[in-house]
Coordinates of N, CA and C and ligand atoms in Angstrom, one line a residue:
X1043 N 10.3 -7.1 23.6 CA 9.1 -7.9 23.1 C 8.1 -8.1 24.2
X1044 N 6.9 -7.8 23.8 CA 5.5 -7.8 25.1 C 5.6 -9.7 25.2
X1045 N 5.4 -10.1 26.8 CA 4.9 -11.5 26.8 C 3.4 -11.3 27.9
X1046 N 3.0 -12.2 27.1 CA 1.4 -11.6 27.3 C 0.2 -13.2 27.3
X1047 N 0.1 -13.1 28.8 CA -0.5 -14.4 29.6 C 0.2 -15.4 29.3
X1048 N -0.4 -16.8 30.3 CA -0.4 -18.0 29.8 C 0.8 -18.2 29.4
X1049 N 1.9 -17.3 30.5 CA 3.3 -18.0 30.5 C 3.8 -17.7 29.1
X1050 N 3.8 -17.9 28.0 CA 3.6 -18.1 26.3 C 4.0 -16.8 26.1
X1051 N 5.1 -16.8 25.4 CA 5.8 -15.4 24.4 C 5.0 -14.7 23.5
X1052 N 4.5 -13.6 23.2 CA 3.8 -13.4 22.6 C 4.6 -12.5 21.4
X1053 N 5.0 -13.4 20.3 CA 6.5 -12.6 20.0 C 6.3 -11.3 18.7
X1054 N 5.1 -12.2 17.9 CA 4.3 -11.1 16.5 C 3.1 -11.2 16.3
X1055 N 2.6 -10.4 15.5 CA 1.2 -10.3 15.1 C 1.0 -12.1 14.4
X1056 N -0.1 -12.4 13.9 CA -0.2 -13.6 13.2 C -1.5 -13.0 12.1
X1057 N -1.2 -13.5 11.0 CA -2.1 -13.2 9.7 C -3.6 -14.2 10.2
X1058 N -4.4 -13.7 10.2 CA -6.4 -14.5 10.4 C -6.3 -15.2 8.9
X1059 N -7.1 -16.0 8.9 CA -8.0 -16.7 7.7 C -9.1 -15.9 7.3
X1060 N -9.4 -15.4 6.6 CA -11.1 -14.4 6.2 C -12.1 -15.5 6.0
X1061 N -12.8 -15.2 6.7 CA -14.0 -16.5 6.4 C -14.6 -15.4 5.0
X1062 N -15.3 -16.4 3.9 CA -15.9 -15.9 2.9 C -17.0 -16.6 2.9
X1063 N -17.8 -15.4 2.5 CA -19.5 -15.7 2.0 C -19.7 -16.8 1.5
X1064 N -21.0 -17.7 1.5 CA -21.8 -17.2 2.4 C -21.4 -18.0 4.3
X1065 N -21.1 -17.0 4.7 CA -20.9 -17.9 6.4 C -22.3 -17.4 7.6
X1066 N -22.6 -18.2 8.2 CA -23.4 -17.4 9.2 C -22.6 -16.8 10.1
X1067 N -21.7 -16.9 10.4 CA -20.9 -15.9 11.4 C -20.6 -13.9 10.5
X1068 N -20.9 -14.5 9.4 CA -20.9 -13.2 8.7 C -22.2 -12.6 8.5
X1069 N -23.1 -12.8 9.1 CA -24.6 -12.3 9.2 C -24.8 -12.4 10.7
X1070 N -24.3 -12.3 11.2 CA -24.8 -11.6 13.1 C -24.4 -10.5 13.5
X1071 N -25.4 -10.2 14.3 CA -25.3 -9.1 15.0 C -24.2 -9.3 15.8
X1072 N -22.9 -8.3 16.2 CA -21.4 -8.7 16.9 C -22.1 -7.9 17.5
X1073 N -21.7 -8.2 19.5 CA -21.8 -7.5 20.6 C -20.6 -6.6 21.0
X1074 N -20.7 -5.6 21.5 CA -20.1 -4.3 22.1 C -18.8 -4.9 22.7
X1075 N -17.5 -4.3 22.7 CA -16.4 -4.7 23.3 C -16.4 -4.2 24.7
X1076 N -16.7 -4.8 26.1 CA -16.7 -4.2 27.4 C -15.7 -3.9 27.6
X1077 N -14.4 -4.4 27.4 CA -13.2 -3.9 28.1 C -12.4 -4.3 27.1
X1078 N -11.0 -3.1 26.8 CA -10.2 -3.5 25.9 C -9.0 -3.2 26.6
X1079 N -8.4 -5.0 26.6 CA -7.9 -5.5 27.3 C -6.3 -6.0 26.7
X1080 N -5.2 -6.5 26.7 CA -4.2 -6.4 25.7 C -4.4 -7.7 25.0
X1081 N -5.4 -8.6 25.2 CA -5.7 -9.4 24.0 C -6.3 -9.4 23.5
X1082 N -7.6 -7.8 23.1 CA -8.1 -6.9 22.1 C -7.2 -6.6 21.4
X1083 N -6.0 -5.5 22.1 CA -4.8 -4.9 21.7 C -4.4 -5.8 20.6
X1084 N -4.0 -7.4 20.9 CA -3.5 -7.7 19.9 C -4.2 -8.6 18.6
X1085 N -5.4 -9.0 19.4 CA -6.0 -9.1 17.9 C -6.6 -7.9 17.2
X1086 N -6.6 -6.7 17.3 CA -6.3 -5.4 16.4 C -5.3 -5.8 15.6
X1087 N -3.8 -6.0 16.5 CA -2.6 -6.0 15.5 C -2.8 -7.4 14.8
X1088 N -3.5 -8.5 15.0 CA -3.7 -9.3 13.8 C -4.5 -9.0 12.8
X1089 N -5.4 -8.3 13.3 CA -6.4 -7.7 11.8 C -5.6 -6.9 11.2
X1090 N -4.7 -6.4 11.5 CA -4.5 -5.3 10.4 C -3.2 -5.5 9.9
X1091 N -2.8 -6.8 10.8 CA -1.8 -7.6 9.6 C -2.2 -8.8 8.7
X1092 N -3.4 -8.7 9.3 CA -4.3 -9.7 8.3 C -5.0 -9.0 6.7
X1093 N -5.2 -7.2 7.1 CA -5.6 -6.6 6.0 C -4.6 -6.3 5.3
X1094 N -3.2 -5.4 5.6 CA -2.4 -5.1 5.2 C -1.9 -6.3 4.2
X1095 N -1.9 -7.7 4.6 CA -1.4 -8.8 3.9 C -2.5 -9.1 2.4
X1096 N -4.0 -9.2 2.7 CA -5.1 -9.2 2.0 C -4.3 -9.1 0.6
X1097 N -4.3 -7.6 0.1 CA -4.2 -6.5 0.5 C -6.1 -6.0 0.5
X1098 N -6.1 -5.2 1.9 CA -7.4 -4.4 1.9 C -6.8 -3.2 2.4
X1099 N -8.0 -2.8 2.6 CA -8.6 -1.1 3.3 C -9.1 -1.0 4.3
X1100 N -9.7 -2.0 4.9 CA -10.6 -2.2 6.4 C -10.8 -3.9 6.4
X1101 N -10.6 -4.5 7.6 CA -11.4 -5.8 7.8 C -12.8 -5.6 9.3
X1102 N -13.5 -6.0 9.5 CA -14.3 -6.2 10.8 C -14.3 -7.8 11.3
X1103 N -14.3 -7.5 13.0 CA -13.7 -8.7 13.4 C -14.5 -10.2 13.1
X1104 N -15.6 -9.5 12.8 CA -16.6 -11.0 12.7 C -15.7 -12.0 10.8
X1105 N -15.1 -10.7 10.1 CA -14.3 -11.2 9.0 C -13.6 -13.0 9.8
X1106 N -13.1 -12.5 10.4 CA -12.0 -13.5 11.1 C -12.6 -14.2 12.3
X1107 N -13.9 -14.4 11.9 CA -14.9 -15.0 12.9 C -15.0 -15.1 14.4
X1108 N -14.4 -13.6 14.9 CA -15.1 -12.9 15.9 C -16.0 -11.6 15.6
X1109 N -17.1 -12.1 16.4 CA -18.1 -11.8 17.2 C -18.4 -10.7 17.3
X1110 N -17.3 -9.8 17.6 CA -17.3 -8.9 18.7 C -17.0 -7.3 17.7
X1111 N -17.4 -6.0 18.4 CA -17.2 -5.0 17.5 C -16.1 -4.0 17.7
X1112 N -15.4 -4.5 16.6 CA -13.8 -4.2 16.4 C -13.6 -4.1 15.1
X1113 N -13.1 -2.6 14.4 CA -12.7 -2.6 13.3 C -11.7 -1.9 13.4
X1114 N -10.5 -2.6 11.8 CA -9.3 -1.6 11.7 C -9.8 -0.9 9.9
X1115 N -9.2 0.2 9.8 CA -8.9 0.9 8.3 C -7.7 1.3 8.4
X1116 N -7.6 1.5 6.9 CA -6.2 2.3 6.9 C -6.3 2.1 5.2
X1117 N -7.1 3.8 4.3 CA -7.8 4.2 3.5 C -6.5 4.8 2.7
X1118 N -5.2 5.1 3.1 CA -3.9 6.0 2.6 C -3.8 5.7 1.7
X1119 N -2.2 6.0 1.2 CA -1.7 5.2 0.4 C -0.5 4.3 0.7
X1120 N -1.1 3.3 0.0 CA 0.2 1.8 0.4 C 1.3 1.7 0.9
X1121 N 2.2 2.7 0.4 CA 3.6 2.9 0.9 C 3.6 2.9 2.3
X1122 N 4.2 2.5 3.3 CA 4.5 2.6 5.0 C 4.7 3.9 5.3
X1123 N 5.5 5.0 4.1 CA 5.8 6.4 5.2 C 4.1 7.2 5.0
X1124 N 3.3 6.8 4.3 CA 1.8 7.7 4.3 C 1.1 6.4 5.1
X1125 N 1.1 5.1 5.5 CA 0.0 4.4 6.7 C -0.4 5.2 7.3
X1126 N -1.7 4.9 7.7 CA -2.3 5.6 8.8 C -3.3 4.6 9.2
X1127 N -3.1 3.6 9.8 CA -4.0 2.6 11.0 C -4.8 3.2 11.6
X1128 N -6.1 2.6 11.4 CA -7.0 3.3 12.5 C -7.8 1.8 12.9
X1129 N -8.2 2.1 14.5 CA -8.2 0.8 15.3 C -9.6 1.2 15.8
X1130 N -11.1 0.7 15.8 CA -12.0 1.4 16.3 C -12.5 0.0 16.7
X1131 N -12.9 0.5 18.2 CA -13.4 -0.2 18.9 C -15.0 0.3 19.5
X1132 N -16.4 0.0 18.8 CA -17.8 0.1 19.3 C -18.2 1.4 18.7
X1133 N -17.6 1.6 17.2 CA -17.9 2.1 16.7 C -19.3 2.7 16.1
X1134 N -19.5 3.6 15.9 CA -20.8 4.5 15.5 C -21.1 5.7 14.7
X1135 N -21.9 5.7 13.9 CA -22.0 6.4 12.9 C -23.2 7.3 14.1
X1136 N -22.3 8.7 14.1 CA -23.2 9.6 14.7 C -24.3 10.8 14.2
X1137 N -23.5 10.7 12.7 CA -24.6 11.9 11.7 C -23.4 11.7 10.5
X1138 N -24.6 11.6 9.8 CA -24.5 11.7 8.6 C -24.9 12.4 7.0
X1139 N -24.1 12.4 6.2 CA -24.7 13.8 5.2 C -26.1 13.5 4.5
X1140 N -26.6 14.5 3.9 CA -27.8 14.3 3.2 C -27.2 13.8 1.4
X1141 N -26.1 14.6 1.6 CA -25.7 14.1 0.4 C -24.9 13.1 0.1
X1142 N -24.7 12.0 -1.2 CA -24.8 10.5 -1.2 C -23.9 10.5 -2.3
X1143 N -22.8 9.4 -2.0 CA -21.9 8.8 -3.3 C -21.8 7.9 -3.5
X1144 N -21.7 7.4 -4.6 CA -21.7 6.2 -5.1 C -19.6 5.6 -5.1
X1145 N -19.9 4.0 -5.0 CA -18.2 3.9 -5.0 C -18.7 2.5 -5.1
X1146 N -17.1 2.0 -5.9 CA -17.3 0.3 -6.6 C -16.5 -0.2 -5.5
X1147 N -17.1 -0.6 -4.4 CA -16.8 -1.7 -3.4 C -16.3 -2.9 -3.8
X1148 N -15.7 -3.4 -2.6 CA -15.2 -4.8 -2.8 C -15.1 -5.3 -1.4
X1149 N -15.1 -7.0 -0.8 CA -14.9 -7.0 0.4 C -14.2 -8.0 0.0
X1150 N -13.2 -8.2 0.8 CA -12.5 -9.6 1.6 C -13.3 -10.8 1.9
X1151 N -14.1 -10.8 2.1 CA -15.3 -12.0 2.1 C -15.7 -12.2 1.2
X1152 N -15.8 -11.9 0.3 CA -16.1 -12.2 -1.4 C -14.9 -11.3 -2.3
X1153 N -14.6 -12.5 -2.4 CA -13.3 -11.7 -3.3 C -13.4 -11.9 -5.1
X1154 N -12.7 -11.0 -5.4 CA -13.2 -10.7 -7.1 C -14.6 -10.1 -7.1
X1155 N -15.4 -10.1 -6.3 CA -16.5 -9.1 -6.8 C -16.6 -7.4 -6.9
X1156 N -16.9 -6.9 -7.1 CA -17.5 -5.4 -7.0 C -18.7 -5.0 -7.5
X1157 N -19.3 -3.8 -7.0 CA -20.5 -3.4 -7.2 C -20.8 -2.1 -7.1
X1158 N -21.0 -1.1 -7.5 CA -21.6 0.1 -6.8 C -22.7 0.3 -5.7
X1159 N -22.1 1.0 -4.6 CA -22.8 1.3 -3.7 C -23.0 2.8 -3.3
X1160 N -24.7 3.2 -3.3 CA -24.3 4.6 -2.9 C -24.2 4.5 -1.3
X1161 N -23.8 5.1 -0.3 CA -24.3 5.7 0.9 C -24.0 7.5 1.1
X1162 N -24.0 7.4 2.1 CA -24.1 9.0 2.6 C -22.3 9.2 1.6
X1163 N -21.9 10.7 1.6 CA -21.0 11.1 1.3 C -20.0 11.6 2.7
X1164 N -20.8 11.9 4.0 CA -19.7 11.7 4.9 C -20.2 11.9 6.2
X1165 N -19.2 11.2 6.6 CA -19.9 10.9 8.2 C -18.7 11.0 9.5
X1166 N -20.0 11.7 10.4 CA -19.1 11.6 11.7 C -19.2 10.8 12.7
X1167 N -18.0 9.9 12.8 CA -18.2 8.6 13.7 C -17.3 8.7 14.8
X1168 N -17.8 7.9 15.9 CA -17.8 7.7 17.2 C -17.1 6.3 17.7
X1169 N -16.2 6.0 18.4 CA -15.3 5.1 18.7 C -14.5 5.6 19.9
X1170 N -14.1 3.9 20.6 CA -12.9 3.7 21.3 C -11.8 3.5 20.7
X1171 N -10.6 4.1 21.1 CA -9.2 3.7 20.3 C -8.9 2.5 21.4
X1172 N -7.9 2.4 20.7 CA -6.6 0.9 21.5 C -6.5 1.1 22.5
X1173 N -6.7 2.5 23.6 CA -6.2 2.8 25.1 C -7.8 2.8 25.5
X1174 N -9.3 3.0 25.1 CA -10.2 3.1 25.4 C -10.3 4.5 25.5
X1175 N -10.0 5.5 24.7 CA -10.2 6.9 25.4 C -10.8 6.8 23.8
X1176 N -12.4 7.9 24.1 CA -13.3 7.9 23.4 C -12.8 9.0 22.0
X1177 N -13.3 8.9 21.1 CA -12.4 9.8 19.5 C -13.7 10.0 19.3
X1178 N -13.8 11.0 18.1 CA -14.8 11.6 17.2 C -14.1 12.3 16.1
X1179 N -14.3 11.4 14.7 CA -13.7 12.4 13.5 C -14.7 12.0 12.6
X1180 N -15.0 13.2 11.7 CA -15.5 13.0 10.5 C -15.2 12.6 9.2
X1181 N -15.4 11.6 8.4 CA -14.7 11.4 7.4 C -15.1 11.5 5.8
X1182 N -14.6 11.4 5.0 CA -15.1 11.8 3.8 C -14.8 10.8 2.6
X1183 N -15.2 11.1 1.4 CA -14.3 10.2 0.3 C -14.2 8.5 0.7
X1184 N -12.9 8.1 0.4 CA -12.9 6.5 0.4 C -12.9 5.8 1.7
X1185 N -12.6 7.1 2.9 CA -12.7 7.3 4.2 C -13.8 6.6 5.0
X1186 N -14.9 7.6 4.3 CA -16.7 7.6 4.6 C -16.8 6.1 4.3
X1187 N -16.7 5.6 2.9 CA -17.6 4.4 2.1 C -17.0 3.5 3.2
X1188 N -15.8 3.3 3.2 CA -14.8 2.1 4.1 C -15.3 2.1 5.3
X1189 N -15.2 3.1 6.1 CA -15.8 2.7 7.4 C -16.9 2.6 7.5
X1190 N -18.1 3.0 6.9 CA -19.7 2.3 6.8 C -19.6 0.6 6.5
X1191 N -18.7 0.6 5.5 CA -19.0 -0.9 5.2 C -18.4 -1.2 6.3
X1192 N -17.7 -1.5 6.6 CA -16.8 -2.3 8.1 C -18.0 -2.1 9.5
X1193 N -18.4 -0.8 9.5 CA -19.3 -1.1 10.6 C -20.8 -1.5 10.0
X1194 N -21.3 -1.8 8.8 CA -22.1 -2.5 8.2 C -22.1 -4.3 8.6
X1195 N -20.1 -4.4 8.6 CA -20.1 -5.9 8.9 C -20.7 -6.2 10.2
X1196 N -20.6 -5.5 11.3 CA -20.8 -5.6 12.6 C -22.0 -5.5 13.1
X1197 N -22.7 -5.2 12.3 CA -24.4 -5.4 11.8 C -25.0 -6.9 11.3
X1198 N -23.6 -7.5 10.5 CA -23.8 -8.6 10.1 C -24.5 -8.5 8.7
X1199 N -24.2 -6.9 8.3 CA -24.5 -6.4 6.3 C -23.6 -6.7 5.9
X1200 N -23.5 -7.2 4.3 CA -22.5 -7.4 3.7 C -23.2 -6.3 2.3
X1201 N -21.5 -5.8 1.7 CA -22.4 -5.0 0.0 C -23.3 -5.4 -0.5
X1202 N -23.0 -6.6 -0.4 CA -24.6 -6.7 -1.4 C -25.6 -7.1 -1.4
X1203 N -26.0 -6.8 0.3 CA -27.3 -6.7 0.8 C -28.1 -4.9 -0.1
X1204 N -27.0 -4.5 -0.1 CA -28.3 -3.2 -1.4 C -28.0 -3.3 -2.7
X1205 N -27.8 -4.8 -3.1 CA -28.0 -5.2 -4.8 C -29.5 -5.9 -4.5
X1206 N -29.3 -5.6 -6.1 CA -31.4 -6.3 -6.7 C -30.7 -7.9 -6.0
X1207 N -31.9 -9.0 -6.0 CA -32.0 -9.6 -5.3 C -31.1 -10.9 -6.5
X1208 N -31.5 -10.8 -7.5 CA -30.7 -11.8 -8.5 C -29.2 -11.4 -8.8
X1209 N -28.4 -10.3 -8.9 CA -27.4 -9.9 -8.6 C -26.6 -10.7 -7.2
X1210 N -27.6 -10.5 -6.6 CA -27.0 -10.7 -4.6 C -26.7 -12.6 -5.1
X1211 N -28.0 -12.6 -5.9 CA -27.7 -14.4 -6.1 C -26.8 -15.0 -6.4
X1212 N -26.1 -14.3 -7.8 CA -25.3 -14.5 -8.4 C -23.9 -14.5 -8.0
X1213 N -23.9 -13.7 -7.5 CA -22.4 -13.1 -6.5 C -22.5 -14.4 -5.3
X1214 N -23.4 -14.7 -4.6 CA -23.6 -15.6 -3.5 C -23.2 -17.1 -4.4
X1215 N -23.8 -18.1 -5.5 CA -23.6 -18.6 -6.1 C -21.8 -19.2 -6.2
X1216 N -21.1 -17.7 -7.0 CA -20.2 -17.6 -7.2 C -19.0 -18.2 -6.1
X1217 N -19.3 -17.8 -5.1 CA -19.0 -18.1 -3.7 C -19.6 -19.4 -3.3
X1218 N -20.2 -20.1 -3.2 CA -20.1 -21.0 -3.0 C -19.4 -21.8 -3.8
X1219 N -19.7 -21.6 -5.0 CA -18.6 -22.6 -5.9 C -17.1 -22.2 -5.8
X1220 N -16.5 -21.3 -5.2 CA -15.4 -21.0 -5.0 C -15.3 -21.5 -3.7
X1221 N -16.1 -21.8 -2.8 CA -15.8 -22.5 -1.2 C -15.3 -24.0 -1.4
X1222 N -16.3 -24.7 -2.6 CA -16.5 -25.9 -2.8 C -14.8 -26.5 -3.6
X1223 N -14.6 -25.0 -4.4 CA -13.1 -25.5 -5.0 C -12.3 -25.3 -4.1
X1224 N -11.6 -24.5 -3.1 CA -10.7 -24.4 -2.1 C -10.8 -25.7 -1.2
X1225 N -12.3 -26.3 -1.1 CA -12.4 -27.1 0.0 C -11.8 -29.0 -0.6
X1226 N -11.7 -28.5 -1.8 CA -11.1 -29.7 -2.2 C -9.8 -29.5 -2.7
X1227 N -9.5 -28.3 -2.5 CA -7.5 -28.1 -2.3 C -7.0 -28.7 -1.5
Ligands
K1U1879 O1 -14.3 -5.1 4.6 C1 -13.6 -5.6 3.7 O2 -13.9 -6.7 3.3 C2 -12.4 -4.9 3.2 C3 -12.7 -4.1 1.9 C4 -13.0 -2.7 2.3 C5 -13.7 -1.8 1.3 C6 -13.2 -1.7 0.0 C7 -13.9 -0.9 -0.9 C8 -14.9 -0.2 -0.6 C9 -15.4 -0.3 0.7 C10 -14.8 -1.1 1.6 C11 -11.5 -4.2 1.1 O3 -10.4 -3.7 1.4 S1 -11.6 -4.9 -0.5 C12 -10.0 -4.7 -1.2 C13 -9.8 -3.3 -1.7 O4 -10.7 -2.5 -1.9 C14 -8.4 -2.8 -2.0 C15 -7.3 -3.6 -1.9 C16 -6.1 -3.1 -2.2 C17 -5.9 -1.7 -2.5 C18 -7.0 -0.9 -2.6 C19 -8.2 -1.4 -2.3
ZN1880 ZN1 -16.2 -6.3 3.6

């Protein structure tokens, strides 16, 4: 088992709380990760025991109200022998297609909603992994949609920043009245 600073065992991952809409921490711009360091390392392995538990397909860290630009996916399928974790750190969309798909999103920050969203159909993006050594893969399908949204979060966009404006209300609404009932659980 890794023991990692501050004397203090650092024995498992730990599940995040998802902050849900509307938060201001989920509308800022998150700054660049300068050094990834083993207490990046392990809040990776919180986020993506924090999605895996959800259950999701990607979280971004400002979800879990950091700041900072750090995203996990993992688009497979559910079962552990097909996982495939992917850990991006200062992520970037480097080019993207002309051609455009639509897909009925959902986020972790608003939960029970969905919407269709078009964006590009596929894109090739740009990232640090967990050691800092620079990647480039192109992705496609539920691949593409998932990681735009997640590095959309880190923009401080949420889905339904490209719904009509009464739609965005409604959904926003919803969410609050669902903050106001948890907060009196
Ligand atoms: O960023 C997030 O809030 C995670 C979000 C990612 C996402 C979903 C759909 C389209 C684009 C991006 C989710 O994971 S919502 C939950 C979800 O879609 C799902 C959950 C379990 C199994 C399959 C999908
Ligand atoms: Zn989301």
């Amino acid at each position: 088992m890794l023991h990692v600073g501050r004397g203090c065992p650092k024995s498992r991952n730990m599940k995040r709380s998802i902050l849900i809409h509307p938060d201001p921490r989920l509308k800022k711009m998150c700054l660049p990760v300068a050094d990834i360091s083993d207490d990046r390392r392990a809040l990776a392995n919180d986020m993506l025991e924090t999605m895996y538990a959800a259950p999701g397909i990607g979280l971004a860290a400002p979800q879990i109200g950091v700041l900072e630009r750090l995203i996990v996916l993992d688009c497979a399928k559910s079962d552990a022998d097909t996982a495939a974790p992917l850990v991006m750190f200062n992520p970037e969309v480097l080019a993207f297609s002309d051609e455009k798909g639509v897909y009925e999103e959902g986020c972790l920050s608003i939960p029970d909603q969905y919407a269709e969203v078009e964006r590009p159909s596929e894109v090739r993006v740009g990232w640090l992994d967990r050691d800092g050594v620079p990647r480039e893969q192109e992705f496609d399908g539920l691949w593409a949609t998932c990681v735009q949204h997640e590095i959309d979060h880190l923009d401080g966009k949420l889905f339904i920043d490209y719904l009509k404006p009464l739609r965005r209300q409604m959904i926003t609404r919803k969410m609050q009245k669902l903050k106001r009932e948890r907060a009196r659980e």
